[in-house]
Coordinates of C-alpha atoms and ligand atoms in Angstrom, one line a residue:
X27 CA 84.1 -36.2 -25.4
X28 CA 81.8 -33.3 -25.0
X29 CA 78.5 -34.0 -24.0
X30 CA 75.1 -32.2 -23.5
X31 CA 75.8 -32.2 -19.3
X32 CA 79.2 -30.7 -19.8
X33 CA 78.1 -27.9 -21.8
X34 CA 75.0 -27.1 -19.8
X35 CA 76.7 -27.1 -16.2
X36 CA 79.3 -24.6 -17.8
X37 CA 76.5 -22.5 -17.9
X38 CA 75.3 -22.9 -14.5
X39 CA 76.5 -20.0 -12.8
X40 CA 75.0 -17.2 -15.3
X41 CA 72.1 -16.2 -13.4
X42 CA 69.3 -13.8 -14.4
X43 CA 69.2 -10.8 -12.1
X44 CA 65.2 -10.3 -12.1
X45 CA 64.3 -14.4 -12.0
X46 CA 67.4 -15.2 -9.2
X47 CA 68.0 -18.2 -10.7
X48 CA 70.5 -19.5 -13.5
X49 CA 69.3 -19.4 -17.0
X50 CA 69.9 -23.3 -17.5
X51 CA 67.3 -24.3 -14.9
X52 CA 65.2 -21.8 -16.0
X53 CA 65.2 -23.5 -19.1
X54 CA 66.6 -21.2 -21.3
X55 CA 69.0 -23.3 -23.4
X56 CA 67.1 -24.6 -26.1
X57 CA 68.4 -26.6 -29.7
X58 CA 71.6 -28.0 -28.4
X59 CA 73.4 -29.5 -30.7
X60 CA 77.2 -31.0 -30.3
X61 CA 79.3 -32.0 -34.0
X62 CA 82.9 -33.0 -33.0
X63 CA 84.5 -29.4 -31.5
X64 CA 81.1 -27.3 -33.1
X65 CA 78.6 -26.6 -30.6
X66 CA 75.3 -24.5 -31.4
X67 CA 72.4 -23.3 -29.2
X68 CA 69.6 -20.7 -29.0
X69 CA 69.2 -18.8 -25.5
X70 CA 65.4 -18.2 -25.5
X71 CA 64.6 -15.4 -23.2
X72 CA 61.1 -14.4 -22.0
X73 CA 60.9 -11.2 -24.4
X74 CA 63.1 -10.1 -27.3
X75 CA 63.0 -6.9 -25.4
X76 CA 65.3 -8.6 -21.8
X77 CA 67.3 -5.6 -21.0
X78 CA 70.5 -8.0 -20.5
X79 CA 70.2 -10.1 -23.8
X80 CA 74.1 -9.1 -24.8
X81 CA 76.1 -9.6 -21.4
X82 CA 73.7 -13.2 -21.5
X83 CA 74.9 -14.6 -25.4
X84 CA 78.5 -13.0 -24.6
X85 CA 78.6 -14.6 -21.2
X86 CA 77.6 -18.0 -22.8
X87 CA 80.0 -17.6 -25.8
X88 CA 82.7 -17.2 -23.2
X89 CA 81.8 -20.1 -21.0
X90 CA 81.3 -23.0 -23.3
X91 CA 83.9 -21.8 -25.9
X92 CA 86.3 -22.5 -22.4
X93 CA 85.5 -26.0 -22.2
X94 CA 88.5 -28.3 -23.4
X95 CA 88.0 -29.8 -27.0
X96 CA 85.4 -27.0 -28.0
X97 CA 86.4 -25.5 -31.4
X98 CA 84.0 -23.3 -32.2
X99 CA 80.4 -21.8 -29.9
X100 CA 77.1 -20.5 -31.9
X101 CA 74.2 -19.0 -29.8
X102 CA 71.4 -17.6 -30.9
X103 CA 68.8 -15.3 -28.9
X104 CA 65.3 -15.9 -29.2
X105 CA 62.7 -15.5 -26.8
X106 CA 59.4 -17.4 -25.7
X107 CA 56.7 -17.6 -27.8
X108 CA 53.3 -15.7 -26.4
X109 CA 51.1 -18.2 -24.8
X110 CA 47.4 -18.4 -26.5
X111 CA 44.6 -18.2 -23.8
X112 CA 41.0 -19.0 -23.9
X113 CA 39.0 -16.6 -25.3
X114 CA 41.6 -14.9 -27.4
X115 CA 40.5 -15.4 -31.0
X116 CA 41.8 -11.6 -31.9
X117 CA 43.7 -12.9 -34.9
X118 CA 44.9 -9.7 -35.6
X119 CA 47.4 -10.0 -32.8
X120 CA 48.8 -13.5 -33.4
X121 CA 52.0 -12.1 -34.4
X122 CA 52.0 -9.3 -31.2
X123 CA 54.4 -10.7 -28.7
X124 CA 53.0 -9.1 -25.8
X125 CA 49.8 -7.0 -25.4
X126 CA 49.9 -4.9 -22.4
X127 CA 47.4 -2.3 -21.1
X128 CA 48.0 0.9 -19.1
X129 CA 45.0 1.5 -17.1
X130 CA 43.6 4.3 -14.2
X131 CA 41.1 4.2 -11.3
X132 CA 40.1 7.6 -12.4
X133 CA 40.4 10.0 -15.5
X134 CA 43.0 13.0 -15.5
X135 CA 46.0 11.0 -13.7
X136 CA 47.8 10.8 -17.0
X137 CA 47.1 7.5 -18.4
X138 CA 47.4 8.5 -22.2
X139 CA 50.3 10.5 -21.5
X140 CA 52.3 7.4 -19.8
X141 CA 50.9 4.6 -22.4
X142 CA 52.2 6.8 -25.7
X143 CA 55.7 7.9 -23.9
X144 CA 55.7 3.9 -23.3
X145 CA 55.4 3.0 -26.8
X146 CA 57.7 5.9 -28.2
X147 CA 60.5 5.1 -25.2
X148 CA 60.5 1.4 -26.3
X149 CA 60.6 2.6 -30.3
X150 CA 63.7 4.2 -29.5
X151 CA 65.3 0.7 -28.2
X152 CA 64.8 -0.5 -31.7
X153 CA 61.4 -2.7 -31.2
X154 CA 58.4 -3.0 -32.9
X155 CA 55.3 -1.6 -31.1
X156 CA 51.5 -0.3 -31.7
X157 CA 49.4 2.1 -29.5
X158 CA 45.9 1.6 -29.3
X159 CA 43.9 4.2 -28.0
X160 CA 40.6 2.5 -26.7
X161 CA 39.8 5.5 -24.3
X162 CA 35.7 5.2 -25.6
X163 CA 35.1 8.5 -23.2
X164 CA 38.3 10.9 -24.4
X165 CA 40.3 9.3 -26.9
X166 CA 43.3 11.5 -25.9
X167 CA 45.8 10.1 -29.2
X168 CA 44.7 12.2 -31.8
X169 CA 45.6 15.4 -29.5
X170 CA 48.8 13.6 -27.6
X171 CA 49.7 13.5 -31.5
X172 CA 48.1 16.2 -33.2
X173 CA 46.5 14.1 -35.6
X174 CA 42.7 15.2 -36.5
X175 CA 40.4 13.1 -38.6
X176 CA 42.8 11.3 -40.4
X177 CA 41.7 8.9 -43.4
X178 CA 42.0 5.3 -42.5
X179 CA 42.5 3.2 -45.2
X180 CA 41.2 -0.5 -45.2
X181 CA 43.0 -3.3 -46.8
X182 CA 41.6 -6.4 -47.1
X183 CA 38.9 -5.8 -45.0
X184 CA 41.9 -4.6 -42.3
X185 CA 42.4 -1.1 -40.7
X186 CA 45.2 0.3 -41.1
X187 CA 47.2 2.1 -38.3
X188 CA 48.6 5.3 -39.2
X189 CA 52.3 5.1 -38.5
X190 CA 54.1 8.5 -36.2
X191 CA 57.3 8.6 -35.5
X192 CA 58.1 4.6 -36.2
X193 CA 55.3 3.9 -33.6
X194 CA 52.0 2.3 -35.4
X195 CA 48.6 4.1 -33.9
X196 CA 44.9 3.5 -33.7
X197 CA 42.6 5.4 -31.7
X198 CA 38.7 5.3 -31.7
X199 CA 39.0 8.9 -32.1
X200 CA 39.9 8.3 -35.8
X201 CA 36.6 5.9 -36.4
X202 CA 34.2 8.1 -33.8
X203 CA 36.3 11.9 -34.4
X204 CA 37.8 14.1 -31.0
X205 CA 34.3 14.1 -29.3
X206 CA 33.9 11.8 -26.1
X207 CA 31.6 9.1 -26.8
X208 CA 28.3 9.4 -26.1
X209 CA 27.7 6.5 -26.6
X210 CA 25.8 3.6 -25.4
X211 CA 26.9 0.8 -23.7
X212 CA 26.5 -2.2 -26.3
X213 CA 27.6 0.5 -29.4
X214 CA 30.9 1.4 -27.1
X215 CA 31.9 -2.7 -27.3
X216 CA 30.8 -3.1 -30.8
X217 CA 33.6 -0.6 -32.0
X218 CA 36.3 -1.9 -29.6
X219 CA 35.4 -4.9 -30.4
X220 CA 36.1 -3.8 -34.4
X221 CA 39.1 -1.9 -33.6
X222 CA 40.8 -4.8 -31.6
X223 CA 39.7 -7.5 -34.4
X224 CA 40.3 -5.4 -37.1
X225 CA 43.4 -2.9 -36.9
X226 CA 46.2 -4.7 -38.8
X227 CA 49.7 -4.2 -36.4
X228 CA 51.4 -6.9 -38.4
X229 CA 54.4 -8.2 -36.1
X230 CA 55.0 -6.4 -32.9
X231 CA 57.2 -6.9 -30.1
X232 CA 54.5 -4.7 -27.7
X233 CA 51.1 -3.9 -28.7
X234 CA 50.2 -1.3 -25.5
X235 CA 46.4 -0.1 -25.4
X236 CA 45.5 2.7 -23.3
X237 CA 42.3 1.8 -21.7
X238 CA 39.6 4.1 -20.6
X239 CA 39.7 4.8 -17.0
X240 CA 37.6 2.8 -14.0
X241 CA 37.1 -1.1 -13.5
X242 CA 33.1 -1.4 -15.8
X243 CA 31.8 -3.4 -18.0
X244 CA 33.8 -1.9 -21.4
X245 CA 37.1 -2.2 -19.9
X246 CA 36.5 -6.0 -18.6
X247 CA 35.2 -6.6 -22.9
X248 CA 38.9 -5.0 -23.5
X249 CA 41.0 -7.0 -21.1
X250 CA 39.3 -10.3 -21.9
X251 CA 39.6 -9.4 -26.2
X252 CA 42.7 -8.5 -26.2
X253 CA 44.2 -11.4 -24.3
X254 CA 46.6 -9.6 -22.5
X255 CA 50.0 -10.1 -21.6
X256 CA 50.0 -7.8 -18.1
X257 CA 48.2 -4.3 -17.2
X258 CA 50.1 -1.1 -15.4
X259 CA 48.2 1.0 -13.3
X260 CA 48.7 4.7 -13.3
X261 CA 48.3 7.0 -10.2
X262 CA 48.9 10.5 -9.0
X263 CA 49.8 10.7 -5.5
X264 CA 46.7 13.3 -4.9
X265 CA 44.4 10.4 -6.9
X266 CA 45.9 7.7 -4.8
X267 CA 42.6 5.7 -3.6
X268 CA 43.8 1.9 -2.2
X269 CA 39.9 0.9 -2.7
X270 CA 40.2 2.0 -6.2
X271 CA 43.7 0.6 -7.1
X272 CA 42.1 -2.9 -5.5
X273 CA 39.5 -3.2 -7.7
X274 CA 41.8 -2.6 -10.7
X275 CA 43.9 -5.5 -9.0
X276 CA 41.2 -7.4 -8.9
X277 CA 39.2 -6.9 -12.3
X278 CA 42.7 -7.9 -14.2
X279 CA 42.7 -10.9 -11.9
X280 CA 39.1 -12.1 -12.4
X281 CA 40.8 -12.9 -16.3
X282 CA 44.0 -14.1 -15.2
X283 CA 46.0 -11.1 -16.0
X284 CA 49.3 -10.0 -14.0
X285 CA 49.5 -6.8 -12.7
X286 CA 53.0 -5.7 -14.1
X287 CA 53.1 -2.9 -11.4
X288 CA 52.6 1.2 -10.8
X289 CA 53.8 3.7 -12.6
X290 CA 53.3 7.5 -9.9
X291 CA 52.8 10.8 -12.2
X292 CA 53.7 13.8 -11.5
X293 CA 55.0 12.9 -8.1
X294 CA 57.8 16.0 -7.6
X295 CA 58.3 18.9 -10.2
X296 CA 61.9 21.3 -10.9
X297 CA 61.3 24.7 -10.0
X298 CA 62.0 27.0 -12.7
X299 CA 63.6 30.1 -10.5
X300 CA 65.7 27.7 -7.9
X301 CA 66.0 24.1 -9.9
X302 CA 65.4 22.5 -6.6
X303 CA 63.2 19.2 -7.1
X304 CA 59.7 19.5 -5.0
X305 CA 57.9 16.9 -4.0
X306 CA 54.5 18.6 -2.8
X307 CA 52.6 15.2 -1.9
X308 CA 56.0 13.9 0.3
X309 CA 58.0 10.8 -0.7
X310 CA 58.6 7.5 0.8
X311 CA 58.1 3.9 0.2
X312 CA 55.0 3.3 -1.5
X313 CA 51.9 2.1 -0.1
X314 CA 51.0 0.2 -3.3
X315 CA 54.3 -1.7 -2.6
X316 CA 54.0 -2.1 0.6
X317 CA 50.2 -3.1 0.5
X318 CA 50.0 -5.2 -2.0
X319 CA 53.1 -6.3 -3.1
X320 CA 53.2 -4.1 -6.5
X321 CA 56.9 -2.7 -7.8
X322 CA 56.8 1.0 -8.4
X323 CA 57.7 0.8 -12.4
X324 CA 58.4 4.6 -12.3
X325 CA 57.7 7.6 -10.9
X326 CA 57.3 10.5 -13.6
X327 CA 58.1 14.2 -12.6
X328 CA 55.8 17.4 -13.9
X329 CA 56.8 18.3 -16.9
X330 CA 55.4 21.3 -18.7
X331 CA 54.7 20.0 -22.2
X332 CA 54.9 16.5 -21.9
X333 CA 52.2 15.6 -23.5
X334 CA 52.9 17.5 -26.8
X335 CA 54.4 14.1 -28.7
X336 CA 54.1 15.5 -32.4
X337 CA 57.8 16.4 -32.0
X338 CA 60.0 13.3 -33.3
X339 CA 62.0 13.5 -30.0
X340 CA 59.3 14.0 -27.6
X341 CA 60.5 12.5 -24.1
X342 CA 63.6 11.3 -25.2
X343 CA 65.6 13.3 -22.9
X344 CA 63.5 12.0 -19.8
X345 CA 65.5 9.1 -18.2
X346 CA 62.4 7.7 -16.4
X347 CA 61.0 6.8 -19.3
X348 CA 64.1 4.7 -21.1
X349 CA 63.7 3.0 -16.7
X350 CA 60.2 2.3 -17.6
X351 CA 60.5 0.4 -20.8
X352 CA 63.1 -1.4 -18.9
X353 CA 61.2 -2.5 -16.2
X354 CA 58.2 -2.9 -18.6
X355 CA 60.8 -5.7 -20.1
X356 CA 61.6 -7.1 -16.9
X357 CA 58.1 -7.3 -15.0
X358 CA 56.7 -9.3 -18.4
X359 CA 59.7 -11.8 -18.7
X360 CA 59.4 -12.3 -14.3
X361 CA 55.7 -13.2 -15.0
X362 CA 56.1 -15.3 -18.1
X363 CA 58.2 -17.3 -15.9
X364 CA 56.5 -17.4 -12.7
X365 CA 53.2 -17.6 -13.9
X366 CA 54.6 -21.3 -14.3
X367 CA 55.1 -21.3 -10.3
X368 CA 53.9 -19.2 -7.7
X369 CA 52.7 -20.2 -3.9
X370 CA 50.0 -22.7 -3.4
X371 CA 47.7 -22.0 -1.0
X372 CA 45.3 -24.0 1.2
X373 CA 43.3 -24.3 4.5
X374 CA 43.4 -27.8 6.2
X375 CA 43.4 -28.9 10.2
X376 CA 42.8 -24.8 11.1
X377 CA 45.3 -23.6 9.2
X378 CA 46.6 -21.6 6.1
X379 CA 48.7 -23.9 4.6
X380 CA 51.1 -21.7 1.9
X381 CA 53.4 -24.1 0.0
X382 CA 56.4 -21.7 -1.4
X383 CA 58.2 -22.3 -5.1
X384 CA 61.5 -23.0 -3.3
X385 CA 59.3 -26.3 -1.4
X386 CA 59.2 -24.6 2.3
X387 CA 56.1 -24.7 3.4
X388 CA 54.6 -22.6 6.3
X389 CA 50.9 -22.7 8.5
X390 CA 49.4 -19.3 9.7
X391 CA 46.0 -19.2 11.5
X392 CA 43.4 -17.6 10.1
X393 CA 42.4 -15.5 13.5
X394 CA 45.7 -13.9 13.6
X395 CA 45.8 -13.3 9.6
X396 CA 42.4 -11.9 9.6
X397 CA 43.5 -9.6 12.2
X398 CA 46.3 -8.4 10.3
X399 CA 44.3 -7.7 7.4
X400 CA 46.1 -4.6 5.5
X401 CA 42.9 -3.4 3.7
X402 CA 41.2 0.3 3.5
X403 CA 38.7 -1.0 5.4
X404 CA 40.7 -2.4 8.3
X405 CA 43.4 0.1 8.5
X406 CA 43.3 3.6 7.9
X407 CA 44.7 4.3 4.4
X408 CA 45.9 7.8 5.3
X409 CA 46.9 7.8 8.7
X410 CA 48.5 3.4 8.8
X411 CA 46.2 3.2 12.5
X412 CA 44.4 0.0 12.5
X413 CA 40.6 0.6 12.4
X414 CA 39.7 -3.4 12.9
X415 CA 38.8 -4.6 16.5
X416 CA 40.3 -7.9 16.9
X417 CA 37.6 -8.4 19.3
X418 CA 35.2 -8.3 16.8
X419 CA 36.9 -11.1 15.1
X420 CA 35.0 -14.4 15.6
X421 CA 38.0 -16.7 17.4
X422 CA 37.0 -19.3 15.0
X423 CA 36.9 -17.6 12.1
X424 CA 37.7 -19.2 8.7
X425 CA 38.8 -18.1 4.8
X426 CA 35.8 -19.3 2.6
X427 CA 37.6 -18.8 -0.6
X428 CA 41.4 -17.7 -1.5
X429 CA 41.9 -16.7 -4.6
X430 CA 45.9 -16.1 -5.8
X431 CA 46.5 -12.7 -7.7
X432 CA 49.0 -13.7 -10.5
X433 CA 52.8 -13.8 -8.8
X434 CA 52.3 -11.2 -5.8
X435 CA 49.3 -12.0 -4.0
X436 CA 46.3 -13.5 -2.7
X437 CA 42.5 -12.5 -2.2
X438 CA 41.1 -13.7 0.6
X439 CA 37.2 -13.9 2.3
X440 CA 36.2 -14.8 5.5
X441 CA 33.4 -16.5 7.0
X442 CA 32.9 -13.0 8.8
X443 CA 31.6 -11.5 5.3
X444 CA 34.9 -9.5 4.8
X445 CA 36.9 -10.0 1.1
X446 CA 38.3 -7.2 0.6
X447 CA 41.7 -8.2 1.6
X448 CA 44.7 -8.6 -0.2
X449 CA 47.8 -10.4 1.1
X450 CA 51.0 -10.0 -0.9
X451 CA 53.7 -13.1 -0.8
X452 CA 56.3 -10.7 0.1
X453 CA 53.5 -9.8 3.7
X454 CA 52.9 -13.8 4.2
X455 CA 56.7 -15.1 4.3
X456 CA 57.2 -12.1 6.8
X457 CA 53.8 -12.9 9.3
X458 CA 54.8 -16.8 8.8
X459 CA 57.7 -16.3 10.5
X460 CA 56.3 -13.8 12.5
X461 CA 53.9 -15.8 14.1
X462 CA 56.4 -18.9 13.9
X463 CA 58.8 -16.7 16.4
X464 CA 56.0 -15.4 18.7
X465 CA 55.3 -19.9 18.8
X466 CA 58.9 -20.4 19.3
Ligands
ADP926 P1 44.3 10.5 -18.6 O1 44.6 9.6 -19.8 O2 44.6 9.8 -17.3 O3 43.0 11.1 -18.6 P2 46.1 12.4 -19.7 O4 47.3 11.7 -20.2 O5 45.1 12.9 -20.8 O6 45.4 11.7 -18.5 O7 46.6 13.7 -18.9 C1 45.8 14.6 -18.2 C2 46.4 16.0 -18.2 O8 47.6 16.0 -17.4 C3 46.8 16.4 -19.6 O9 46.6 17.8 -19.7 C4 48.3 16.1 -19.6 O10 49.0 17.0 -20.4 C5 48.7 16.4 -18.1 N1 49.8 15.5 -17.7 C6 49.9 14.2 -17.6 N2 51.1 13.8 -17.1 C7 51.8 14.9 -16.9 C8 53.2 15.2 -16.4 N3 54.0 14.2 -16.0 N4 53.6 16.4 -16.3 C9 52.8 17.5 -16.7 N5 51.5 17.3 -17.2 C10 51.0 16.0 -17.3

């Protein structure tokens, strides 16, 4: 007789590359349902968009079709539903399936560029996805486009995004024309606050919003509206401030919102005359990875012209872009699923007590971590020379308040009057057993 355990464990060993575990576990098998030899099920993935949706429903197919006495297998794909947070009440995105928002420390680093080349790149894998340009001090979409003072038309009391290329686009340059905003303050919230309650985007699989640059008070409005999904930062290797990139970490934290990871622009550029690639800032692991725990989601070469996207196939021949969209997939369906369990951390008997997923469990003192402390203000960002004197360090020193950063960190202040650091997992697990060897 077949029965629900049978069917399940022949699924056991199909594991999900990003998550490392097997898609049974992580709940993915939903609507089981056994009649004599028929068996039926949905595989519901963390986005529509999971990059290895075939290989998973053939893989399934083949394993409980297999099974002795099974007749005939039906699987169907889904994926999770987008969670509802407080303060969400944008009804206009109910039927978005994941709002995410591509955001800079500082203007000029090619934010607008990345977020439309996004949206287009994940077009061409057949989704559904809108582009809001909420850039209040240079909405850069009507020019990435070439669309000037368009008429919006409003339908039932809705605004309707024009539609380019099969990608659906609003920009507060169509309500407020080309010119930066001089605007003030409360007048700049009042229209993003229209444009994100009002624009109609009917069903999307990504809703991506290019944000205006900096960490104030009209990009927090934003974040906290829009009820995002995840934010990616953009850089330039010449704009590359770790103070600046900490405080965009930490204003998408303040509202619970993961980090999805960096994308570097114009890191190396082909040379025209000998077609060798250049990389004029150097390569190498990247600091953002290495300081704070943040996957590189791509890094985007110079090219002239990229930002001329009134062409139907603008950057479809760039293959970093197609990678991005990919890992765009991946980083949202890893934190849909973690952001169910990540590390609990706590500070009991003079110790920081960090309790992993997996259950091991692992006590660091706070002198030592405090010490180690990877921030700009305690190691030079250029040069990697520690600038903190662990004698200045009070021996009995203490975290006040630890604060976890979505899946790849925590925030942590000392009674010492320093917060500025910002301890990846990846950093822990390695000084745990660090400091676990040096007790040994
Ligand atoms: P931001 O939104 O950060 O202000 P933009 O996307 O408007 O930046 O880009 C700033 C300038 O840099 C634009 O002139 C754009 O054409 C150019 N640019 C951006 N990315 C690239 C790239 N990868 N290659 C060449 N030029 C680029």
């Amino acid at each position: 007789m077949l029965d629900q355990n049978t069917i399940l464990n022949s699924m056991r060993h199909i594991v999900d590359p990003d998550l490392g575990r097997d898609i049974v576990s992580l709940g993915f098998i939903k609507n089981l349902k056994i009649d004599g030899g028929d068996v039926s099920f949905t595989v519901e993935l963390t986005t529509h968009a999971c990059p290895v949706k075939d290989t998973f429903k053939l893989r399934c197919e083949e394993a409980v079709r297999a099974l002795p006495g099974v007749t005939s297998v039906s699987v169907t794909m889904g994926a999770m539903e987008r969670k509802e947070r407080p303060g969400s009440g944008v009804n206009t995105l109910e039927s978005v399936n994941a709002v995410i928002a591509v955001s800079s420390c500082k203007g000029g680093v090619g934010k607008s560029t990345v977020a439309a080349h996004l949206a287009l790149a994940m077009v061409r894998e057949g989704l559904k996805v809108g582009l809001l340009d909420a850039d209040v001090y240079g909405p850069s979409l009507p020019t990435l486009f070439g669309i000037h003072q368009p008429q919006v038309a409003m339908l039932n009391n809705k605004i309707q995004p024009l539609v380019v290329n099969g990608l659906k686009v609003m920009s507060l340059g169509f309500l407020l024309g080309d010119q930066p905003a001089v605007l003030r303050g409360p007048i700049v919230s009042g229209y993003i606050t229209q444009i994100l309650r009002q624009t109609d985007w009917g069903e999307l699989d990504y809703l991506v919003i290019d944000m205006p640059p900096g960490t104030g008070d009209i990009q927090l409005t934003i974040v906290q509206q829009a009820s995002l999904d995840g934010a990616i930062i953009v850089t330039t290797p010449q704009a590359l401030s770790l103070v600046d990139v900490a405080r965009g970490i930490l204003m998408f934290e303040k509202v619970a919102v993961p980090v999805l990871g960096v994308v570097e622009n114009m890191t190396s550029f082909q040379c025209r005359d000998c077609g060798n690639v250049h990389y004029p800032f150097g390569r190498g692991k990247s600091t953002l990875q290495e300081r704070f725990g943040l996957a590189t989601l791509a890094e985007l070469p110079i090219v002239p012209g990229v930002s001329d996207l009134a062409k139907p196939d603008a950057g479809s021949d760039l293959e970093e872009l197609a990678r991005l969209a990919e890992n765009v997939h991946r980083a949202i369906g890893k934190s849909r699923i973690e952001a169910e369990a990540h590390p609990e951390v706590s500070y009991a008997d003079g110790y920081i007590h960090i309790k992993w997923p997996d259950g091991e469990e692992d006590d660091i003192p706070p002198y030592n971590l405090r010490c180690a402390c990877p921030c700009a203000a305690c190691i030079d960002e250029y040069t990697g020379q520690p600038i903190l004197d662990p004698n200045s360090v009070p021996r009995d020193i203490q975290p006040q308040t630890m604060q976890p950063l979505g899946n790849y960190a925590v925030s942590i202040a000392w009674t010492d009057g320093h917060s500025s650091g910002i301890f990846s997992w990846e950093f822990l697990k390695e000084f745990a057993k660090r400091v676990a060897r040096a007790n040994a």
